Short mmCIF file of C-alpha atoms in Angstrom, two decimals:
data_model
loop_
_atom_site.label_atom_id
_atom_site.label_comp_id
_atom_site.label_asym_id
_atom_site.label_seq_id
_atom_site.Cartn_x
_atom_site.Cartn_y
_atom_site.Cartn_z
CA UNK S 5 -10.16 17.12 -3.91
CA UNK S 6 -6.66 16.18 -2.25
CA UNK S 7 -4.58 13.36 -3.30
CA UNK S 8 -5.05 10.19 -1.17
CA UNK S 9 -2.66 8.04 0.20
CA UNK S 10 -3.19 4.35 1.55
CA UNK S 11 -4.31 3.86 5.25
CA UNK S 12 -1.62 1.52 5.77
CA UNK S 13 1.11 4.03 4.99
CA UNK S 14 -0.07 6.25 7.82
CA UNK S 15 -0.68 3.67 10.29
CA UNK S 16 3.24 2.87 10.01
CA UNK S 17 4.36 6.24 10.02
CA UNK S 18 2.24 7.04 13.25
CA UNK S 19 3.92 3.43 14.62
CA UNK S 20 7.13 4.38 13.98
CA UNK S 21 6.96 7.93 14.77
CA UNK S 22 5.72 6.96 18.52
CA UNK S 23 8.33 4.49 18.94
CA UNK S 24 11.58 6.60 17.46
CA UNK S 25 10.80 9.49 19.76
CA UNK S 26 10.13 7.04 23.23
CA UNK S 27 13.00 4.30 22.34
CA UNK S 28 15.44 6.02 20.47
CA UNK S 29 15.20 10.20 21.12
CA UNK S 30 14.37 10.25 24.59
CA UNK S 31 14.25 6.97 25.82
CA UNK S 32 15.29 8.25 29.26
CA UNK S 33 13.14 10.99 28.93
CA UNK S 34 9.72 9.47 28.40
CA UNK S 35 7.81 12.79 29.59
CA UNK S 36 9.52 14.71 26.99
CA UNK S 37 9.13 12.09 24.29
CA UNK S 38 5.36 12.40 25.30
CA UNK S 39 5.40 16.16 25.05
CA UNK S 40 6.81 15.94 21.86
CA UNK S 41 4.47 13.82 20.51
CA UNK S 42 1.14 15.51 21.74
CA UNK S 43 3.25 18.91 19.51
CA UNK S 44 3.12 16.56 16.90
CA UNK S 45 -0.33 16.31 17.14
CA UNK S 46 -0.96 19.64 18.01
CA UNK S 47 0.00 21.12 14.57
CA UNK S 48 -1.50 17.57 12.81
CA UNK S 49 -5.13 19.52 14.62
CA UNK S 50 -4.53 22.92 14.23
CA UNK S 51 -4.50 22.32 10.02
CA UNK S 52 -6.71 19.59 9.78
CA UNK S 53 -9.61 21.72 11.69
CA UNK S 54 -8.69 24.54 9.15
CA UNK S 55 -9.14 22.19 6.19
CA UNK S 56 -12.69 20.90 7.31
CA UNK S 57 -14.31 24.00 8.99
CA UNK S 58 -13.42 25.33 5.38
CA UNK S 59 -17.57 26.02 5.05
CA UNK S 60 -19.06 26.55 7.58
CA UNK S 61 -19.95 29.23 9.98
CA UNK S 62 -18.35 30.30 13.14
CA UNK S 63 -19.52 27.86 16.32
CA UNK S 64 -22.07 29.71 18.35
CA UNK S 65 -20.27 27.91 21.94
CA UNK S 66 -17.96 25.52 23.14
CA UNK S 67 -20.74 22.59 22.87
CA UNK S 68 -21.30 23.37 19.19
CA UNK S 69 -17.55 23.23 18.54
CA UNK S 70 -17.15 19.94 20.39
CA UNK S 71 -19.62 18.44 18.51
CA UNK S 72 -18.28 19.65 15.50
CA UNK S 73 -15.28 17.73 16.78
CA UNK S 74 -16.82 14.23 17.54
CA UNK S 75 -19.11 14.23 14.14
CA UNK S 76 -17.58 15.05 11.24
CA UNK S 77 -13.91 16.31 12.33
CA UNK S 78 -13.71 11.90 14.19
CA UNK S 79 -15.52 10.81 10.79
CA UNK S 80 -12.73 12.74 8.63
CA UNK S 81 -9.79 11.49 10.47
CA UNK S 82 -10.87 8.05 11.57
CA UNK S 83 -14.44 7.19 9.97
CA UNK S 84 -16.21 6.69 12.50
CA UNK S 85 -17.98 9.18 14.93
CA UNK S 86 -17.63 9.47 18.84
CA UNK S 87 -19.69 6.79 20.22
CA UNK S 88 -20.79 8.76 23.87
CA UNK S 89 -20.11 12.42 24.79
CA UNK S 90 -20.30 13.16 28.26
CA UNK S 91 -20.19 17.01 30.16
CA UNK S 92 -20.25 18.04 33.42
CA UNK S 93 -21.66 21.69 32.39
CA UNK S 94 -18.95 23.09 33.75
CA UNK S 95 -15.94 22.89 30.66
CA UNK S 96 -15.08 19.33 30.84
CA UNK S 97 -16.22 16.78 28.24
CA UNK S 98 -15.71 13.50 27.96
CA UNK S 99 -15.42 12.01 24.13
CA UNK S 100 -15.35 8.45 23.93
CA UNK S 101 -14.68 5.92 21.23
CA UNK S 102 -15.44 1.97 21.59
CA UNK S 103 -13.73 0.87 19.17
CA UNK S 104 -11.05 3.17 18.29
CA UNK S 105 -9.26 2.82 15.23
CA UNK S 106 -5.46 2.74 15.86
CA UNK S 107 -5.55 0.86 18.90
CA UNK S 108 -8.10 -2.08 17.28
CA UNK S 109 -4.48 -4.00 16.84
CA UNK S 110 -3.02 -4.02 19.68
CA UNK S 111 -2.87 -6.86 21.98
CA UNK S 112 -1.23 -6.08 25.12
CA UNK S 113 -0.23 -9.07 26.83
CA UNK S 114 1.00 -12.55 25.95
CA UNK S 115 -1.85 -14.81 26.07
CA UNK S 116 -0.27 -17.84 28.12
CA UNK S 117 1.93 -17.18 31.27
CA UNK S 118 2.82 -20.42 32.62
CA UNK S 119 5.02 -20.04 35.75
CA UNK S 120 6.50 -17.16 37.96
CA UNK S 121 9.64 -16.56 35.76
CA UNK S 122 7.69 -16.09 32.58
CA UNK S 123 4.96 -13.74 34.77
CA UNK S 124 7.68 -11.55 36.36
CA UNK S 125 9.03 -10.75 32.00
CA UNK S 126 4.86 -10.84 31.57
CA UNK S 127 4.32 -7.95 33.84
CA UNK S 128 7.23 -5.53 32.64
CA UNK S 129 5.99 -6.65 29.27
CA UNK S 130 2.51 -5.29 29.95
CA UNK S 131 3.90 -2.40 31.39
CA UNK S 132 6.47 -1.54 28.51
CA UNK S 133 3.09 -2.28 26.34
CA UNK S 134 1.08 -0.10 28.71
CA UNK S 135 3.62 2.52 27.99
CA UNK S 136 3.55 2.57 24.38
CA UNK S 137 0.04 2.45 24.34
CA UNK S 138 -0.37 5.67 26.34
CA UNK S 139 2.71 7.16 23.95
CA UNK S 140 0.43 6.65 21.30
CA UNK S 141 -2.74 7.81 22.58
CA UNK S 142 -0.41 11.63 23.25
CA UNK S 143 -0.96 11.74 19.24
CA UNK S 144 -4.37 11.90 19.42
CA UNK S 145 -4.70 14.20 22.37
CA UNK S 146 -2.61 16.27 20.44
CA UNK S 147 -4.96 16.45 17.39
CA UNK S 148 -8.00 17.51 20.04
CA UNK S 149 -6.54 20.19 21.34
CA UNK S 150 -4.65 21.81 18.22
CA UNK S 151 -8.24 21.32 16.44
CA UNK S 152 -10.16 22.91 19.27
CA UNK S 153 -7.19 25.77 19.46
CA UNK S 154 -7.81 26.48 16.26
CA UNK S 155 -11.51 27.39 16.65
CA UNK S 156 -10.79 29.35 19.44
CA UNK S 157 -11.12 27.28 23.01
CA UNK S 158 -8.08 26.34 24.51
CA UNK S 159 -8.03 23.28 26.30
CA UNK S 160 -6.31 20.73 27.87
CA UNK S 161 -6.89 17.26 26.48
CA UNK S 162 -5.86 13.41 28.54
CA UNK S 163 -6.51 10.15 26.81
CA UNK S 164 -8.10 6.94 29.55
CA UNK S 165 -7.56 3.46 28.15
CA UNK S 166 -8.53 1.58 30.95
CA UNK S 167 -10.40 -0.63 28.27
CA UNK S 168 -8.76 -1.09 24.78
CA UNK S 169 -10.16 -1.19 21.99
CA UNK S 170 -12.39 1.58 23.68
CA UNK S 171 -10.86 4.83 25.02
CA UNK S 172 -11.86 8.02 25.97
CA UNK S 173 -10.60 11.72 25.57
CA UNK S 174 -11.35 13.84 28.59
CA UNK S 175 -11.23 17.97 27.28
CA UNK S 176 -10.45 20.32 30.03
CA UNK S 177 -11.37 23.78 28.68
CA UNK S 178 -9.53 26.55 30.21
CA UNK S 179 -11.98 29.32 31.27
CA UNK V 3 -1.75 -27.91 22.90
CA UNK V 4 -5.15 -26.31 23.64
CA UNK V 5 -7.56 -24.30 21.11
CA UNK V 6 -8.83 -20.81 22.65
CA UNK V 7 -12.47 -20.15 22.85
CA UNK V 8 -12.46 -18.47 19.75
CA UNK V 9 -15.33 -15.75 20.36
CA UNK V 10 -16.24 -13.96 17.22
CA UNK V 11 -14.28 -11.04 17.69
CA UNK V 12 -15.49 -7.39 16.57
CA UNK V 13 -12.89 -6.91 13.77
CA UNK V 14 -14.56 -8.91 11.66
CA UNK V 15 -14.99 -6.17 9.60
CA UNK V 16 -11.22 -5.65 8.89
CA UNK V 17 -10.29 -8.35 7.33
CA UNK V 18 -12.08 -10.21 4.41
CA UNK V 19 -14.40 -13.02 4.99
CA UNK V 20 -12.43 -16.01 5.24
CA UNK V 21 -13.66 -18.86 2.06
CA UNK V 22 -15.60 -21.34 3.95
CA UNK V 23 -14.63 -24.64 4.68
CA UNK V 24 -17.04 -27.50 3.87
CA UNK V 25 -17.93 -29.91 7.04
CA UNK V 26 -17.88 -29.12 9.95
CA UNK V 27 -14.97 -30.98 11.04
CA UNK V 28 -14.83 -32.46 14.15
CA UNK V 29 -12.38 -31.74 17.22
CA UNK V 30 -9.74 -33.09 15.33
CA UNK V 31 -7.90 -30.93 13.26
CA UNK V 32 -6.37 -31.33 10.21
CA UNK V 33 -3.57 -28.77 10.28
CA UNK V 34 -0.72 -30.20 12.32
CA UNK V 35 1.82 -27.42 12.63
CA UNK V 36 2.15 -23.97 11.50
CA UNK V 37 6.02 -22.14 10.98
CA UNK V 38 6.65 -18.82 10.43
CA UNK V 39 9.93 -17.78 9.64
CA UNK V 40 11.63 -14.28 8.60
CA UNK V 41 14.26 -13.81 6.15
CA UNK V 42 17.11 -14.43 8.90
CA UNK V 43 15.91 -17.43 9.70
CA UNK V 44 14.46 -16.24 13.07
CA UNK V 45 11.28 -18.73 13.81
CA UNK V 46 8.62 -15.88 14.83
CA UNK V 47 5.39 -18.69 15.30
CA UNK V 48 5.50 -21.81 16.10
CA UNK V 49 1.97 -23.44 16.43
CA UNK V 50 1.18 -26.46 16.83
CA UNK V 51 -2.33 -28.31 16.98
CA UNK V 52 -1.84 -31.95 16.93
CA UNK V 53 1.19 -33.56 16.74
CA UNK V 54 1.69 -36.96 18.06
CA UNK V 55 5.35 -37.69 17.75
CA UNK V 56 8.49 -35.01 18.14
CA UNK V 57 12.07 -36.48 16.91
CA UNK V 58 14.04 -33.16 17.40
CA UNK V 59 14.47 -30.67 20.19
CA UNK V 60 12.48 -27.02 19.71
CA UNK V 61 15.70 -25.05 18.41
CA UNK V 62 16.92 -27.77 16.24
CA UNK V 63 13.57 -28.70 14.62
CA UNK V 64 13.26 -24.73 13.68
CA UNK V 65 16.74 -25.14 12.35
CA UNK V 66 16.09 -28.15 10.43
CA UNK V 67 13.16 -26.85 9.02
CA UNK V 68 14.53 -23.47 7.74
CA UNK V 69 17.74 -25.00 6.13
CA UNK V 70 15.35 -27.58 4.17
CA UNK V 71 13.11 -25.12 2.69
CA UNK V 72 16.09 -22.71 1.83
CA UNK V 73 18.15 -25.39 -0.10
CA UNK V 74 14.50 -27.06 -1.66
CA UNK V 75 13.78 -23.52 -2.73
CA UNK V 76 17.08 -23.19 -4.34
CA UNK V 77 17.13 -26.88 -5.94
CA UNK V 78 13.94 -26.43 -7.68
CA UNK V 79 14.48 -23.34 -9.31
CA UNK V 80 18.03 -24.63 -10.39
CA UNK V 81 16.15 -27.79 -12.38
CA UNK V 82 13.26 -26.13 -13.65
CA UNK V 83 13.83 -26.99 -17.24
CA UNK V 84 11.23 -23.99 -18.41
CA UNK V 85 13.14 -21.18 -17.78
CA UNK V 86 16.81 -20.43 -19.43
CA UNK V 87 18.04 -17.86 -16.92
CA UNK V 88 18.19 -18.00 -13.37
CA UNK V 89 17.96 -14.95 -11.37
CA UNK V 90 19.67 -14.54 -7.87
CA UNK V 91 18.80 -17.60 -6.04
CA UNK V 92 17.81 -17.85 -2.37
CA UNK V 93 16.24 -14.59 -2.44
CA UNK V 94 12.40 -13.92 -2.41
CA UNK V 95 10.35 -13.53 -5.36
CA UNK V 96 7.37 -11.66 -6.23
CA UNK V 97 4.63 -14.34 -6.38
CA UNK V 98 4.42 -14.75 -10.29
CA UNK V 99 7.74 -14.82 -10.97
CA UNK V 100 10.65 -17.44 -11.05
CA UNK V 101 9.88 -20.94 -9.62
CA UNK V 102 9.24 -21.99 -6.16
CA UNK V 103 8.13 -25.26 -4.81
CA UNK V 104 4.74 -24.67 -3.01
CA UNK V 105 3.96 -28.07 -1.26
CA UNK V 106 5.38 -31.91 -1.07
CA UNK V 107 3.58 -34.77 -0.03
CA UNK V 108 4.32 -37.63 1.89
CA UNK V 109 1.83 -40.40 2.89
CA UNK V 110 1.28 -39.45 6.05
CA UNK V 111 1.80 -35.69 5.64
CA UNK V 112 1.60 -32.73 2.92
CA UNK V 113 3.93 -29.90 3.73
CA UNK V 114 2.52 -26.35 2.27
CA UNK V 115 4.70 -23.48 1.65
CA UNK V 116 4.67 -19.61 0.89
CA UNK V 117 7.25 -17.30 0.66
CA UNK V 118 6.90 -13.51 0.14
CA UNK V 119 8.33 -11.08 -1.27
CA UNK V 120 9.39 -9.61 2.08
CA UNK V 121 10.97 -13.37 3.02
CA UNK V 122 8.72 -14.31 5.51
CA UNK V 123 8.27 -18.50 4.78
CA UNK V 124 4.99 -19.81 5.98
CA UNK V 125 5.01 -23.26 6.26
CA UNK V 126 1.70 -25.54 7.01
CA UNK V 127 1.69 -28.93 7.70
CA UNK V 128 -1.57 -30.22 7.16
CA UNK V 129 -2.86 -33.88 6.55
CA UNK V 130 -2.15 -35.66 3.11
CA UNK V 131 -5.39 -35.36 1.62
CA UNK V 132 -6.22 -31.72 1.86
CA UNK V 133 -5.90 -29.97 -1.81
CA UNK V 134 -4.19 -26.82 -2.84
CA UNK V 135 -3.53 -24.63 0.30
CA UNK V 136 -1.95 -21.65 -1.57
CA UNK V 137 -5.17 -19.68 -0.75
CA UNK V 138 -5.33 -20.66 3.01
CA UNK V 139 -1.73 -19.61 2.88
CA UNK V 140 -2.51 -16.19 1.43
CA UNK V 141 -5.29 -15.83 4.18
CA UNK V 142 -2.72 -16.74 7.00
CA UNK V 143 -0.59 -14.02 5.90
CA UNK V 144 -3.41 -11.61 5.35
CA UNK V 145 -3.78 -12.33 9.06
CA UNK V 146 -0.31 -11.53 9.98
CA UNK V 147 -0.15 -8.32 8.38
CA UNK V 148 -3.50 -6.94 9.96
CA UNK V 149 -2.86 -7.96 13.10
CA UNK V 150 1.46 -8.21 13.87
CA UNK V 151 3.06 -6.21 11.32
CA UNK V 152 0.19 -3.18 12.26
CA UNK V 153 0.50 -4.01 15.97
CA UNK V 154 2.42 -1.01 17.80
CA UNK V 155 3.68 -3.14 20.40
CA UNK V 156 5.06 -5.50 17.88
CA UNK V 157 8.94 -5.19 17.16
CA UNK V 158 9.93 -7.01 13.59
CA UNK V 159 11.88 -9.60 14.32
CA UNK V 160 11.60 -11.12 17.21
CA UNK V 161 8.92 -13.80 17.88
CA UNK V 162 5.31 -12.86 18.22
CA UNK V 163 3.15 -12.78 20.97
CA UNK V 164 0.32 -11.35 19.72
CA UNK V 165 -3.19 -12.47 21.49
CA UNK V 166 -5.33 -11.44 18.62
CA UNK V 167 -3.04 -12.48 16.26
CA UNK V 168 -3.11 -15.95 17.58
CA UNK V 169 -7.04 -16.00 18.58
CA UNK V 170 -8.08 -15.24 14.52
CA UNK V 171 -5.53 -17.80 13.66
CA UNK V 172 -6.72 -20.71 15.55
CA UNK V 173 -10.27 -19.92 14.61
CA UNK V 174 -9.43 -19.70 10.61
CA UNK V 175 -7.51 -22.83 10.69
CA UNK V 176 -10.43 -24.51 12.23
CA UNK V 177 -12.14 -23.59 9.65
CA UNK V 178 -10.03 -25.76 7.08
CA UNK V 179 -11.14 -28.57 5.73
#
C-alpha cells in the first residue's frame, strides 16, 4: 500500500520533537510547549482516522466510534489494542493501555540514591522525568482527539500515568 | 557492588533472546567490569561486579582506560602488515572494515573490546579463560540501544542512569559463562 519506514526512525523523531519544543522553544513556557504538542497530534489524528476509516461505514454512536478507536485505529498506530475500556454512560471513557508502546523505555528514576544530597538531585530528577513523560503523553492525546474530530465527536482527551508502562486516556466528549 | 533481583521483566519480547550460557554459574561472576565510553571520551557506565583490588582513583582509572584503548586502536591498525593503505586513524569503523584489536589477555585477566561505528567503546573485563566475547559484546550494545539511546528521558552524552537499562544488563551478564 504506502511505503514503510523503520519504527526506530519514528520513535526518535517523536523523542526529539517532545524535547525541542519543552527545552529549547518554550522552555519557560511548558503549557504552551504542551499545547503545541497535543496540535501536533491533533492533525497526526485527524489524517490517520481518514486513512483507516477509508472502508467502512459511518459509526452508528459515539460507543461504536470509540471502539473503532481502541481496535483497529490502537492496532494501526501501535499494534496492539486497548487492553480495558471503561464508561460512565454519560460521555466519558476511559481507554487504557498496560503496556504502552512509547513509554515501555522509559525508566524514570535512578535506581540507587544513597544519601540526602544525591535524593534532593533524585527528586528534581524524577520530576524533570515526570515532566517529560507527561510532554510526551500530550502527543498521544492529541492523536485521540484529532481522530475522534474527524468522525464527528468532539472531545476533550487527558493522558494518567500514575503507573508506567501502563497508562490511560480519559475522553471527555463534549455534548 | 550488589546484583538486583533481576525479575524477568515484560519486554522480553523486544529484544532477541539472549544465546544461552552453559552452567549455571555460581554467585561468582565472571565478568569483572564493564566501560562504556562515547566518542569524547565521556565514561557513560561504569559497572562493576567483582573487583578485588583498585590502584587508581574513579576519574583517573576512566582516563587511563580511554587513552589506552585510543592509542592500542591506533597502534594496531598502523602494524597490520595486511593492508597497504591506512585510512583516517582514531576514528570509528564500520565493523568489517580496517583493523581493530578486539581483546588482550593477561593471566589473570582478558580485556574485550567493541567499538562502533557511532564511537561508543565497550569494554568488558571478564576472566582469562572465557572465549570470544564479540557476540556478548554485540548483545550488550543491542541492550543499550533498546533501552538508553530510545529512552526519552535519556540525554546523549552524559552518563546513564537508566533502571531498566541496568536491570537487563546485570541479568544478561549473569548469564555468561
Amino acid at each position: 500500500m504506502g511505503r514503510e519506514v523503520a519504527e526506530s526512525c519514528i520513535d526518535g523523531v517523536i523523542i526529539e520533537m517532545v524535547s525541542a519544543y519543552s527545552t529549547r522553544f518554550y522552555s519557560s513556557k511548558p503549557d504552551v510547549a504542551a499545547r503545541r504538542i497535543e496540535a501536533i497530534g491533533y492533525q497526526v489524528g485527524h489524517q490517520l482516522s481518514e486513512r483507516y476509516t477509508m472502508e467502512r461505514p459511518r459509526f452508528a454512536d459515539h460507543l461504536e466510534a470509540i471502539k473503532f478507536i481502541c481496535k483497529d485505529f490502537w492496532t494501526e498506530v501501535f499494534k496492539k489494542q486497548i487492553d480495558n475500556l471503561k464508561t460512565n454512560h454519560r460521555g466519558t471513557f476511559v481507554l487504557q493501555d498496560n503496556h504502552f508502546r512509547w513509554l515501555t523505555r522509559i525508566s524514570l528514576d535512578p535506581a540507587v540514591v544513597a544519601n540526602t544530597e544525591a535524593a534532593s538531585e533524585g527528586e528534581s530528577g524524577a520530576d524533570s522525568g515526570a515532566q517529560m513523560t507527561s510532554m510526551l503523553l500530550y502527543f498521544p492525546c492529541g492523536i485521540i482527539r484529532g481522530a475522534l474530530t474527524n468522525l464527528g465527536i468532539s472531545c476533550a482527551v487527558s493522558a494518567d500515568m500514575s503507573n508506567l508502562p501502563a497508562c490511560s486516556f480519559v475522553v471527555r466528549i463534549k455534548a | 557492588m550488589q546484583f538486583f533481583g533481576g525479575s524477568a521483566t515484560t519486554e522480553a519480547s523486544l529484544l532477541p533472546a539472549a544465546p544461552p550460557g552453559t552452567g549455571a554459574g555460581g554467585p561468582g561472576n565472571n565478568a569483572h567490569m564493564l566501560y562504556i565510553f562515547n566518542r569524547a571520551g565521556v565514561c557513560l557506565l561504569y559497572r562493576e561486579w567483582n573487583r578485588p583490588l583498585r590502584t587508581l582513583d574513579q576519574q583517573q582509572d576512566h582516563k587511563l582506560m580511554f587513552g589506552l584503548l585510543f592509542s592500542l586502536r591506533s597502534f594496531t591498525a598502523k602494524i597490520d602488515p595486511t593492508v597497504v593503505e591506512k585510512g583516517n586513524l582514531g576514528v570509528p569503523l564500520l565493523p568489517g572494515q580496517g583493523c581493530s584489536f578486539y581483546s588482550f589477555k593477561t593471566n589473570t585477566y582478558q580485556l574485550n573490546f567493541m567499538e562502533t561505528p557511532s564511537g561508543i567503546k565497550l569494554i568488558l573485563i571478564t576472566h582469562p579463560k572465557t572465549g570470544d566475547q564479540r557476540e556478548p559484546l554485540k548483545h550488550i550494545y543491542n541492550l543499550y540501544v533498546e533501552y538508553v539511546v530510545k529512552n526519552p528521558l535519556y540525554v546523549p552524552g552524559t552518563p546513564i542512569q537508566c533502571d531498566l537499562f541496568t536491570k537487563n544488563l546485570d541479568q544478561y551478564v549473569r548469564t555468561l559463562i
